[in-house]
Coordinates of C-alpha atoms and ligand atoms in Angstrom, one line a residue:
M226 CA 0.0 -0.1 0.0
S227 CA 1.7 3.7 -0.1
S228 CA 0.0 7.0 -0.1
V229 CA -1.7 9.2 -3.1
I230 CA -3.3 12.4 -3.4
V231 CA -5.0 12.6 -6.3
V232 CA -5.8 16.3 -7.4
G233 CA -8.4 17.3 -9.5
S234 CA -12.6 15.6 -9.3
G235 CA -13.6 15.7 -12.7
L236 CA -13.5 12.4 -14.7
A237 CA -10.1 11.6 -14.0
G238 CA -9.6 12.2 -10.3
L239 CA -12.9 10.5 -9.7
T240 CA -11.9 7.9 -11.3
A241 CA -8.4 7.5 -10.7
A242 CA -8.9 8.3 -6.5
V243 CA -11.5 4.9 -6.1
R244 CA -9.1 2.9 -8.0
A245 CA -6.8 4.0 -5.6
T246 CA -8.7 3.1 -3.5
D247 CA -9.7 -0.3 -4.3
A248 CA -6.3 -1.4 -4.6
G249 CA -4.8 -0.8 -1.4
H250 CA -3.7 2.9 -1.5
R251 CA -4.6 5.8 1.2
V252 CA -5.7 8.5 -1.4
T253 CA -6.5 12.2 -0.3
L254 CA -8.4 13.8 -3.3
V255 CA -7.7 17.4 -3.6
T256 CA -10.8 19.9 -5.2
K257 CA -10.7 23.7 -5.7
A258 CA -14.2 23.7 -5.6
T259 CA -17.1 21.4 -4.6
L260 CA -16.2 17.6 -5.2
P261 CA -19.3 17.5 -8.2
E262 CA -17.7 21.0 -10.0
S263 CA -15.2 19.9 -13.0
N264 CA -15.3 20.4 -16.4
T265 CA -17.0 17.0 -16.6
R266 CA -19.8 18.0 -15.8
Y267 CA -20.9 19.9 -18.4
A268 CA -19.4 17.8 -21.0
Q269 CA -22.7 17.7 -23.7
G270 CA -22.4 15.1 -26.6
G271 CA -20.7 11.5 -24.4
I272 CA -18.4 9.7 -24.7
A273 CA -17.1 7.5 -27.7
A274 CA -16.0 3.7 -28.0
A275 CA -16.6 1.4 -30.7
L276 CA -19.2 -0.6 -28.7
F277 CA -21.4 -1.4 -31.5
P278 CA -21.6 -4.3 -33.1
D279 CA -21.4 -2.1 -37.0
D280 CA -18.0 -0.8 -35.2
S281 CA -14.0 -1.1 -34.1
V282 CA -11.1 -0.8 -32.8
A283 CA -9.6 -0.4 -35.7
A284 CA -11.7 1.7 -37.0
H285 CA -11.7 3.9 -33.9
V286 CA -8.0 4.5 -33.7
L287 CA -8.1 5.8 -37.8
D288 CA -10.0 8.6 -37.0
T289 CA -8.4 9.7 -33.9
L290 CA -5.2 9.1 -36.0
R291 CA -7.1 11.5 -38.7
A292 CA -8.1 14.1 -36.5
G293 CA -5.0 14.2 -34.3
A294 CA -3.3 15.7 -38.2
G295 CA -0.3 12.9 -37.6
L296 CA 0.9 14.3 -34.1
C297 CA -0.9 11.9 -31.9
D298 CA 1.4 8.4 -30.4
A299 CA 0.1 5.7 -32.3
D300 CA 0.8 3.5 -28.7
A301 CA -1.6 6.3 -26.8
V302 CA -4.6 5.5 -29.4
E303 CA -4.5 1.9 -29.7
V304 CA -4.9 2.3 -26.0
L305 CA -8.2 4.9 -26.0
C306 CA -9.8 2.7 -28.3
A307 CA -8.9 -0.4 -27.1
E308 CA -9.2 0.1 -23.8
G309 CA -12.0 2.4 -23.6
P310 CA -15.0 -0.4 -24.7
A311 CA -13.8 -1.2 -20.6
R312 CA -13.8 1.5 -18.8
V313 CA -17.1 2.5 -20.2
R314 CA -19.0 -0.2 -18.8
D315 CA -17.6 0.2 -15.6
L316 CA -18.8 3.4 -15.6
I317 CA -22.4 1.2 -16.3
R318 CA -20.8 0.1 -13.2
F319 CA -21.0 3.2 -10.9
G320 CA -23.9 4.0 -11.7
V321 CA -24.0 6.5 -15.5
D322 CA -27.4 5.3 -17.1
F323 CA -26.5 6.0 -20.7
D324 CA -30.3 6.4 -22.8
H325 CA -31.3 3.8 -24.7
D326 CA -33.4 3.4 -28.1
E327 CA -35.8 0.7 -29.4
S328 CA -32.1 -1.1 -30.8
G329 CA -29.8 -1.0 -27.5
I330 CA -27.9 1.4 -25.7
A331 CA -28.6 4.5 -27.6
R332 CA -25.6 6.3 -30.0
G333 CA -25.0 9.7 -31.8
L334 CA -22.8 10.6 -34.4
E335 CA -20.4 13.6 -34.2
A336 CA -17.9 15.7 -36.6
A337 CA -14.8 13.7 -38.1
H338 CA -16.4 9.9 -36.3
S339 CA -17.1 7.4 -39.6
R340 CA -19.4 5.8 -37.4
S341 CA -21.8 6.7 -35.1
R342 CA -20.2 5.3 -32.0
V343 CA -21.2 8.6 -28.7
L344 CA -22.7 7.4 -25.7
H345 CA -24.4 10.2 -24.2
S346 CA -27.3 10.4 -20.7
G347 CA -30.2 12.4 -19.9
G348 CA -29.0 13.9 -23.7
D349 CA -26.7 15.9 -24.0
A350 CA -25.9 16.2 -19.9
T351 CA -23.7 13.2 -19.8
G352 CA -20.8 14.8 -18.2
A353 CA -23.6 16.0 -15.7
A354 CA -24.8 12.0 -15.1
I355 CA -21.1 11.2 -14.9
Q356 CA -19.9 13.6 -12.6
R357 CA -22.8 12.6 -10.7
A358 CA -22.2 8.9 -10.5
L359 CA -18.6 9.2 -10.0
V360 CA -19.2 12.0 -6.8
A361 CA -21.7 9.3 -5.1
T362 CA -18.9 6.5 -5.4
V363 CA -15.9 8.6 -4.0
R364 CA -18.5 9.4 -1.0
Q365 CA -19.4 6.2 -0.9
R366 CA -15.7 5.6 -0.6
A367 CA -14.9 8.6 1.1
R368 CA -13.3 8.4 5.3
R369 CA -13.1 11.9 6.3
T370 CA -14.2 15.2 4.8
S371 CA -12.9 16.9 7.1
P372 CA -10.1 19.8 5.7
R373 CA -8.1 18.5 8.1
P374 CA -6.2 15.1 7.7
E375 CA -4.1 14.9 10.3
I376 CA -5.9 11.8 11.2
Y377 CA -7.0 9.7 9.5
S378 CA -8.2 5.9 9.0
E379 CA -5.6 3.2 6.9
T380 CA -8.8 2.6 3.9
G381 CA -10.8 4.7 2.4
I382 CA -10.9 7.9 1.0
I383 CA -9.4 11.4 3.1
I384 CA -11.9 14.6 0.6
L385 CA -10.4 18.4 1.0
E386 CA -12.6 20.5 -1.1
H387 CA -12.2 24.6 -1.2
T388 CA -8.2 23.2 -1.6
M389 CA -6.2 24.7 -4.1
L390 CA -2.8 23.6 -5.6
I391 CA -0.4 25.5 -5.3
D392 CA 3.0 23.8 -6.6
L393 CA 4.9 20.4 -6.3
I394 CA 7.2 19.8 -4.1
V395 CA 10.1 18.1 -5.0
H396 CA 12.8 16.0 -3.6
A397 CA 16.0 15.3 -5.0
G398 CA 14.1 15.0 -9.0
T399 CA 11.1 13.0 -6.9
V400 CA 7.9 14.7 -6.7
T401 CA 7.0 14.0 -2.6
G402 CA 3.5 15.7 -2.1
V403 CA 2.3 18.9 -3.0
T404 CA 1.2 22.5 -1.1
V405 CA -2.1 23.8 -0.6
L406 CA -4.5 26.3 -0.8
G407 CA -6.8 25.6 2.0
P408 CA -10.1 27.1 2.8
E409 CA -9.6 27.6 6.7
D410 CA -5.7 27.9 7.5
G411 CA -3.4 29.0 4.5
A412 CA -0.8 26.7 2.8
R413 CA -0.5 23.9 3.7
S414 CA 2.3 20.2 2.7
L415 CA 0.8 18.1 2.3
E416 CA 3.5 14.2 1.6
A417 CA 3.0 11.6 -0.3
D418 CA 4.4 8.5 -2.8
A419 CA 2.6 8.9 -5.9
V420 CA 0.7 12.5 -6.7
I421 CA -1.4 11.9 -9.6
L422 CA -2.5 15.1 -11.5
A423 CA -6.2 15.7 -13.0
T424 CA -7.0 19.1 -12.8
G425 CA -8.2 19.6 -16.1
G426 CA -7.6 22.3 -19.1
A427 CA -7.7 25.9 -19.3
G428 CA -10.4 27.2 -20.8
T429 CA -10.0 30.1 -18.7
L430 CA -6.5 31.5 -20.6
F431 CA -9.5 32.5 -23.5
K432 CA -11.9 35.5 -23.9
Y433 CA -14.3 33.0 -24.7
T434 CA -14.9 29.4 -23.4
T435 CA -17.0 26.6 -23.0
N436 CA -14.8 26.0 -19.2
P437 CA -16.7 27.1 -15.8
T438 CA -14.1 29.6 -14.2
V439 CA -12.2 26.5 -12.6
A440 CA -10.2 25.3 -15.7
T441 CA -7.0 27.6 -15.3
G442 CA -4.5 25.2 -15.7
D443 CA -2.9 25.1 -12.2
G444 CA -1.5 21.4 -13.0
V445 CA 0.2 21.9 -16.2
A446 CA 1.5 25.2 -14.9
A447 CA 2.9 23.3 -11.9
A448 CA 3.9 20.4 -13.5
W449 CA 6.2 23.4 -15.6
R450 CA 7.1 24.5 -13.2
A451 CA 8.3 21.7 -11.2
G452 CA 11.0 20.4 -14.7
A453 CA 8.2 18.5 -15.1
A454 CA 7.6 18.0 -19.4
V455 CA 5.1 19.3 -21.1
A456 CA 4.3 19.4 -24.7
D457 CA 2.0 20.7 -27.9
L458 CA 0.7 23.5 -25.5
E459 CA 0.1 25.0 -29.6
F460 CA -2.6 23.1 -30.2
Y461 CA -5.8 24.4 -28.1
Q462 CA -9.4 23.3 -29.3
F463 CA -12.1 25.7 -29.8
H464 CA -15.8 24.6 -30.0
P465 CA -16.8 25.8 -33.0
T466 CA -20.1 26.5 -31.7
A467 CA -20.9 28.2 -28.0
L468 CA -23.7 29.9 -27.8
A469 CA -22.8 33.8 -27.9
V470 CA -24.0 35.1 -24.2
P471 CA -22.2 35.8 -21.7
G472 CA -21.0 32.1 -20.5
T473 CA -21.6 31.4 -24.1
P474 CA -22.4 27.3 -22.9
L475 CA -21.5 24.6 -25.4
V476 CA -24.5 24.5 -27.6
S477 CA -22.7 20.7 -28.6
E478 CA -21.5 19.1 -32.1
A479 CA -24.5 16.9 -31.4
V480 CA -26.5 18.8 -32.5
R481 CA -24.8 19.4 -36.1
G482 CA -25.0 15.5 -36.1
E483 CA -28.7 15.6 -35.8
G484 CA -29.2 17.2 -39.0
A485 CA -28.9 20.7 -37.8
V486 CA -27.4 23.4 -40.4
L487 CA -25.0 26.7 -40.1
R488 CA -26.6 30.3 -42.3
N489 CA -25.3 33.2 -42.3
R490 CA -27.1 36.0 -41.4
R491 CA -27.9 36.0 -45.0
G492 CA -29.7 33.1 -44.1
E493 CA -27.3 30.9 -46.4
R494 CA -25.6 27.5 -45.8
F495 CA -21.7 28.7 -45.6
M496 CA -20.7 24.8 -44.9
L497 CA -21.6 23.6 -48.2
G498 CA -18.8 23.6 -50.1
T499 CA -16.5 21.9 -48.0
P500 CA -16.3 17.9 -47.3
G501 CA -18.2 16.6 -44.0
A502 CA -19.6 20.5 -44.7
E503 CA -21.6 21.0 -41.2
L504 CA -19.0 17.9 -40.0
A505 CA -16.0 18.0 -41.0
P506 CA -13.6 18.2 -38.7
R507 CA -14.8 21.4 -35.7
D508 CA -10.9 22.9 -36.0
V509 CA -12.1 23.1 -39.7
V510 CA -16.4 25.1 -38.9
A511 CA -14.7 27.2 -36.4
R512 CA -12.2 28.4 -38.5
A513 CA -14.8 29.0 -41.1
I514 CA -17.6 30.8 -38.7
A515 CA -14.5 33.3 -37.5
R516 CA -14.3 34.2 -41.3
E517 CA -17.9 34.5 -42.1
M518 CA -17.9 36.3 -38.3
A519 CA -15.3 38.2 -39.8
A520 CA -16.9 39.1 -43.1
Q521 CA -20.8 40.0 -41.1
D522 CA -19.4 42.2 -38.9
G523 CA -18.0 40.4 -36.2
D524 CA -21.5 39.0 -36.0
P525 CA -22.1 36.1 -34.6
V526 CA -23.9 32.9 -37.1
L527 CA -26.5 30.9 -36.9
L528 CA -27.3 27.2 -35.7
D529 CA -30.3 26.6 -37.5
A530 CA -32.0 23.2 -35.5
T531 CA -35.7 24.2 -36.0
A532 CA -35.9 22.0 -38.5
L533 CA -35.3 18.6 -35.5
G534 CA -38.8 19.8 -34.2
R535 CA -39.4 21.0 -30.2
D536 CA -40.2 17.2 -28.8
L537 CA -36.4 15.8 -30.0
L538 CA -35.0 19.3 -29.6
E539 CA -36.2 19.3 -26.0
T540 CA -35.7 15.6 -25.9
R541 CA -32.3 14.9 -26.9
F542 CA -31.9 18.5 -25.5
P543 CA -32.5 19.8 -22.9
T544 CA -29.1 21.3 -21.3
I545 CA -29.1 23.3 -24.3
T546 CA -32.4 24.3 -24.2
A547 CA -32.5 25.4 -20.9
A548 CA -29.6 27.6 -21.4
C549 CA -32.0 28.8 -24.8
R550 CA -34.5 29.3 -23.0
T551 CA -32.0 31.9 -20.1
A552 CA -31.0 33.5 -23.2
G553 CA -34.5 34.1 -24.0
L554 CA -34.5 32.4 -27.4
D555 CA -36.4 29.6 -28.5
W556 CA -34.5 27.7 -31.5
A557 CA -37.8 25.7 -31.9
V558 CA -38.5 28.9 -33.7
D559 CA -35.4 30.5 -34.7
P560 CA -31.9 29.6 -35.5
I561 CA -29.4 31.3 -32.6
P562 CA -26.0 32.8 -32.5
V563 CA -23.4 31.3 -32.6
A564 CA -19.2 31.5 -32.7
P565 CA -16.5 29.6 -31.7
A566 CA -15.3 28.8 -28.1
A567 CA -12.1 27.8 -26.5
H568 CA -13.1 24.2 -25.4
Y569 CA -10.2 21.7 -25.1
W570 CA -6.6 21.8 -24.5
M571 CA -4.7 18.8 -26.5
G572 CA -1.2 19.4 -25.2
G573 CA -1.0 20.0 -21.8
V574 CA 1.9 17.6 -19.3
T575 CA 4.1 15.5 -21.2
T576 CA 2.7 11.1 -19.9
D577 CA 3.3 7.6 -21.4
V578 CA 0.7 5.5 -21.3
W579 CA 1.3 4.5 -18.7
G580 CA 0.4 8.1 -17.0
R581 CA 4.1 8.4 -16.6
T582 CA 5.0 12.5 -16.6
S583 CA 8.8 13.1 -16.6
L584 CA 9.1 13.0 -12.9
P585 CA 9.2 10.3 -10.9
G586 CA 5.9 10.1 -8.5
L587 CA 4.3 13.1 -10.6
F588 CA 1.2 11.3 -12.9
A589 CA -0.9 12.6 -14.7
A590 CA -4.6 11.9 -17.2
G591 CA -7.0 13.2 -18.5
E592 CA -6.8 17.0 -20.0
V593 CA -4.3 18.3 -17.9
A594 CA -1.7 15.4 -19.5
R595 CA -0.5 15.7 -23.6
S596 CA -0.8 11.6 -23.5
G597 CA -0.4 11.8 -27.6
A598 CA -4.2 10.4 -27.6
H599 CA -5.0 13.1 -28.9
G600 CA -2.1 15.1 -31.7
A601 CA -2.5 18.6 -33.0
N602 CA -6.5 18.0 -32.9
R603 CA -8.5 16.1 -30.7
L604 CA -11.8 13.7 -32.4
A605 CA -15.5 14.9 -31.0
S606 CA -15.9 12.6 -27.6
N607 CA -12.0 11.4 -27.2
S608 CA -12.0 13.7 -24.2
L609 CA -13.8 11.7 -21.4
L610 CA -13.1 8.8 -22.7
E611 CA -8.9 9.5 -22.6
A612 CA -10.1 10.9 -18.9
A613 CA -11.1 6.8 -18.0
V614 CA -8.8 5.4 -19.7
F615 CA -4.9 6.4 -18.9
A616 CA -6.4 7.5 -15.4
D617 CA -7.3 3.6 -14.8
R618 CA -3.8 3.3 -16.1
A619 CA -1.8 5.2 -14.2
V620 CA -3.3 3.8 -11.0
R621 CA -2.6 0.4 -12.9
A622 CA 1.2 1.6 -12.6
L623 CA 1.2 3.0 -9.1
A624 CA 1.5 -0.7 -8.5
F625 CA 4.6 -1.6 -10.4
P626 CA 8.7 -0.5 -10.4
R627 CA 9.7 1.2 -14.0
A628 CA 11.0 -1.9 -16.2
E629 CA 8.3 -4.1 -15.6
L630 CA 5.9 -2.0 -17.2
D631 CA 5.1 -2.7 -21.5
G632 CA 7.1 0.1 -23.9
D633 CA 9.3 1.7 -20.7
S634 CA 11.0 4.2 -22.2
A635 CA 12.4 7.5 -21.4
D636 CA 11.2 8.4 -25.2
H637 CA 7.2 9.8 -25.9
A638 CA 7.4 8.5 -29.6
G639 CA 7.2 11.5 -31.5
V640 CA 8.4 14.0 -29.4
S641 CA 11.2 16.0 -29.2
D642 CA 13.6 16.3 -26.0
P643 CA 12.7 18.0 -23.9
V644 CA 13.7 21.8 -23.7
P645 CA 14.2 24.9 -21.7
G646 CA 12.1 27.0 -22.9
V647 CA 10.0 30.0 -21.5
S648 CA 11.6 30.9 -17.7
P649 CA 9.2 32.3 -15.2
A650 CA 10.2 35.8 -14.7
F651 CA 10.2 36.1 -10.6
S652 CA 9.1 39.3 -8.7
V653 CA 6.8 39.4 -6.0
D654 CA 3.4 41.1 -7.0
F655 CA 1.9 41.8 -10.6
A656 CA 3.4 44.9 -12.4
E657 CA 0.9 47.3 -13.0
G658 CA -1.5 47.0 -16.2
F659 CA -2.2 43.3 -15.8
S660 CA -6.0 41.4 -15.2
R661 CA -7.3 38.8 -16.3
G662 CA -9.4 40.4 -18.6
K663 CA -7.0 41.1 -20.5
L664 CA -4.5 38.5 -20.6
Q665 CA -8.2 36.6 -21.8
S666 CA -8.3 39.2 -24.5
V667 CA -4.1 39.2 -25.2
M668 CA -5.0 34.9 -26.1
W669 CA -8.2 35.2 -27.7
D670 CA -7.1 37.8 -30.3
A671 CA -3.8 36.0 -31.1
A672 CA -3.6 32.5 -30.1
G673 CA -7.2 31.9 -30.8
V674 CA -8.6 30.0 -34.2
H675 CA -6.8 32.5 -36.3
R676 CA -2.9 33.6 -35.8
S677 CA -0.2 35.0 -37.2
G678 CA 3.6 35.5 -36.7
A679 CA 3.3 39.5 -36.3
G680 CA 0.1 38.5 -33.3
L681 CA 2.0 36.5 -31.7
A682 CA 5.1 38.7 -31.7
A683 CA 3.1 41.0 -30.0
A684 CA 1.0 38.8 -27.6
A685 CA 4.8 37.6 -26.4
E686 CA 5.6 40.9 -25.9
T687 CA 3.4 42.3 -24.1
L688 CA 3.1 38.4 -21.8
A689 CA 6.2 39.4 -21.0
G690 CA 5.6 43.1 -19.8
W691 CA 3.7 40.8 -17.2
T692 CA 5.6 39.1 -13.7
S693 CA 3.5 36.4 -11.7
P694 CA 5.1 36.2 -7.9
D695 CA 7.7 34.8 -7.4
P696 CA 7.3 30.4 -6.5
A697 CA 8.7 31.8 -2.7
H698 CA 6.0 33.4 -2.1
A699 CA 3.3 32.1 -3.7
A700 CA 2.1 30.8 -0.2
G701 CA 0.6 34.2 0.8
L702 CA -1.8 34.5 -2.3
T703 CA -5.5 34.1 -2.6
V704 CA -6.7 31.1 -4.7
R705 CA -7.1 34.3 -7.9
Q706 CA -4.2 35.2 -7.6
L707 CA -2.5 31.5 -8.1
E708 CA -4.6 31.0 -11.1
D709 CA -3.8 34.3 -12.1
R710 CA -0.5 33.3 -11.8
N711 CA -1.2 30.1 -13.5
L712 CA -2.6 31.4 -16.1
L713 CA 1.0 34.0 -17.5
D714 CA 2.4 30.8 -17.4
L715 CA 0.5 29.0 -19.3
A716 CA -0.4 31.9 -22.0
R717 CA 3.2 32.9 -22.7
L718 CA 4.6 28.6 -23.3
A719 CA 1.2 28.7 -25.5
V720 CA 2.5 31.7 -27.2
T721 CA 5.5 30.5 -27.5
S722 CA 5.4 27.1 -27.9
A723 CA 2.2 28.9 -31.4
L724 CA 5.4 31.5 -32.1
A725 CA 7.1 27.9 -33.0
R726 CA 4.9 26.0 -34.8
T727 CA 5.6 27.8 -38.4
E728 CA 2.6 25.9 -40.1
S729 CA -1.0 25.6 -40.1
R730 CA -1.3 21.3 -38.4
G731 CA -5.0 20.4 -36.9
A732 CA -6.6 23.1 -34.0
H733 CA -3.7 25.6 -34.6
H734 CA -3.5 27.7 -38.2
R735 CA -1.0 30.7 -38.7
D736 CA -2.6 32.8 -41.5
D737 CA 0.9 32.9 -42.2
Y738 CA 2.0 29.6 -43.0
P739 CA -0.8 28.3 -44.6
H740 CA -0.2 24.5 -45.4
V741 CA 1.0 21.9 -42.9
R742 CA 4.9 21.1 -43.1
P743 CA 5.6 17.9 -43.1
D744 CA 9.9 18.4 -41.1
L745 CA 7.1 19.7 -38.7
A746 CA 5.5 16.6 -37.5
R747 CA 6.8 16.1 -34.2
S748 CA 5.8 18.0 -31.1
V749 CA 7.3 20.0 -29.0
A750 CA 8.1 19.9 -25.6
W751 CA 9.0 22.6 -23.5
T752 CA 11.1 22.0 -18.7
Q753 CA 11.4 24.8 -16.9
P754 CA 15.1 23.5 -15.8
T755 CA 16.0 23.8 -12.8
G756 CA 12.3 23.0 -11.0
L757 CA 10.8 24.6 -7.5
P758 CA 12.5 24.8 -4.3
R759 CA 10.8 22.6 -2.1
T760 CA 8.3 24.8 -0.6
T761 CA 8.1 25.5 3.6
A762 CA 4.2 25.8 3.8
K763 CA 4.1 25.0 7.4
E764 CA 4.8 21.6 8.7
A765 CA 4.1 18.9 5.8
I766 CA 1.6 16.4 6.4
A767 CA 1.9 13.0 5.5
C768 CA -0.8 11.6 3.5
Ligands
SIN977 C1 -19.6 18.6 -27.8 O1 -20.7 18.4 -27.0 O2 -19.4 18.7 -29.0 C2 -18.5 18.5 -26.8 C3 -17.9 17.6 -27.1 C4 -16.9 16.8 -27.2 O3 -16.3 18.1 -26.2 O4 -15.6 15.7 -27.3

């Protein structure tokens, strides 16, 4: 038995916590908000898996590789698609009630899938259903919910809510714990044999996002500051259709899968000339919408779902129907305004197919990780699957010394050796002029759907003018300040990566380099060379 800290409470974190407890490990689950809040909760379309007789793992692998635009790691894709069906069955055992139709489990079609293979629950409330089932499973295994973990039972998950990851603790190159900011008594250190990061993505980097406000990339930033390799940070996926109202709620691709069409303000279907039309790959549709918006003075385009009829819209898409209603829209009667928004980060902490990072003792699963399963562009509904598959694997990997695992290698296929990259410009406080809103605008304008060398260079200069707090002072910061520090570090890394990639590939599109360059079919990994000094926030608590 070993002690494990899991950071994050989406599908990956909850799965890791349950699996690790069931495997006999002592688990502490740390989450920034409450257990039910995560990116998972807002996922609509569903979870893709080759579970149906007319489908195959090989077909799912092929679709995933095609979407990844030459940057997927074939072994990670194979693992994802081959183990996916078993992990979906696990979810059913944990109590997720996937929708059924007359043929059995119902399935939807989303862009760039050659088969209908997307399972959903509650119509478009798949993430919420998964989150609910896993939170209940974790709570059944919880021994204590107190924020003071000094006394713990030998078994059962210690749940620390409203507790934010500050940094990783690194001893002689090995991760031995985390520093966290708790709700009551400030910063503290938690020590353990292993840390599994499951903190999700960083949609908050951008002015428009489908992500909740907790998605500030805390795990990627902390791992990078600790000296772990991170990669593919230039690849951020922009979902084509967020409702163009405050909060930009997601309008699932499954709506287009059911037959809804896109129109410009003159009512014309502008996707008809593109292969796949409205179900072309996500980046293609997002760019077409951005172009159309530019041609109509920035006005959003329209998603016309009126032909689907009120009954189907309300039963299959109750979440979107509610979001429309809140915004005063009736999508059974009128086309609704939609625009692209930041949705999913393909890049993150580099892991192998066992969720192991470049630092011993540190694992990562879900959106925080760059597992190699998504390459330059993620196939729709593969993200929940990735979280379930690789969280399970990371827990299995806890039990074995490195050499006993398959495919053990320091090299990650298709990834460059980590190179020293951007260094954090430490100072005690943000320079005058910084605000989160400004950072989000800079990122949206320069590193959004359309990018250019000049725009990225100007953004890099602006970002360099702001400084993030010295980690020695991090323990004195508020949650908001810690998040801003993470966002600033990550914005710099993403912009630097986007500047370095002088081509257009997958979700990364540069107007000055509009074509794929075969010589750049390789991920770029970054490390921060020194890693963090050991942080001494209060006395360390062994988990
Ligand atoms: C959607 O429902 O369109 C989003 C699904 C995904 O991000 O894979």
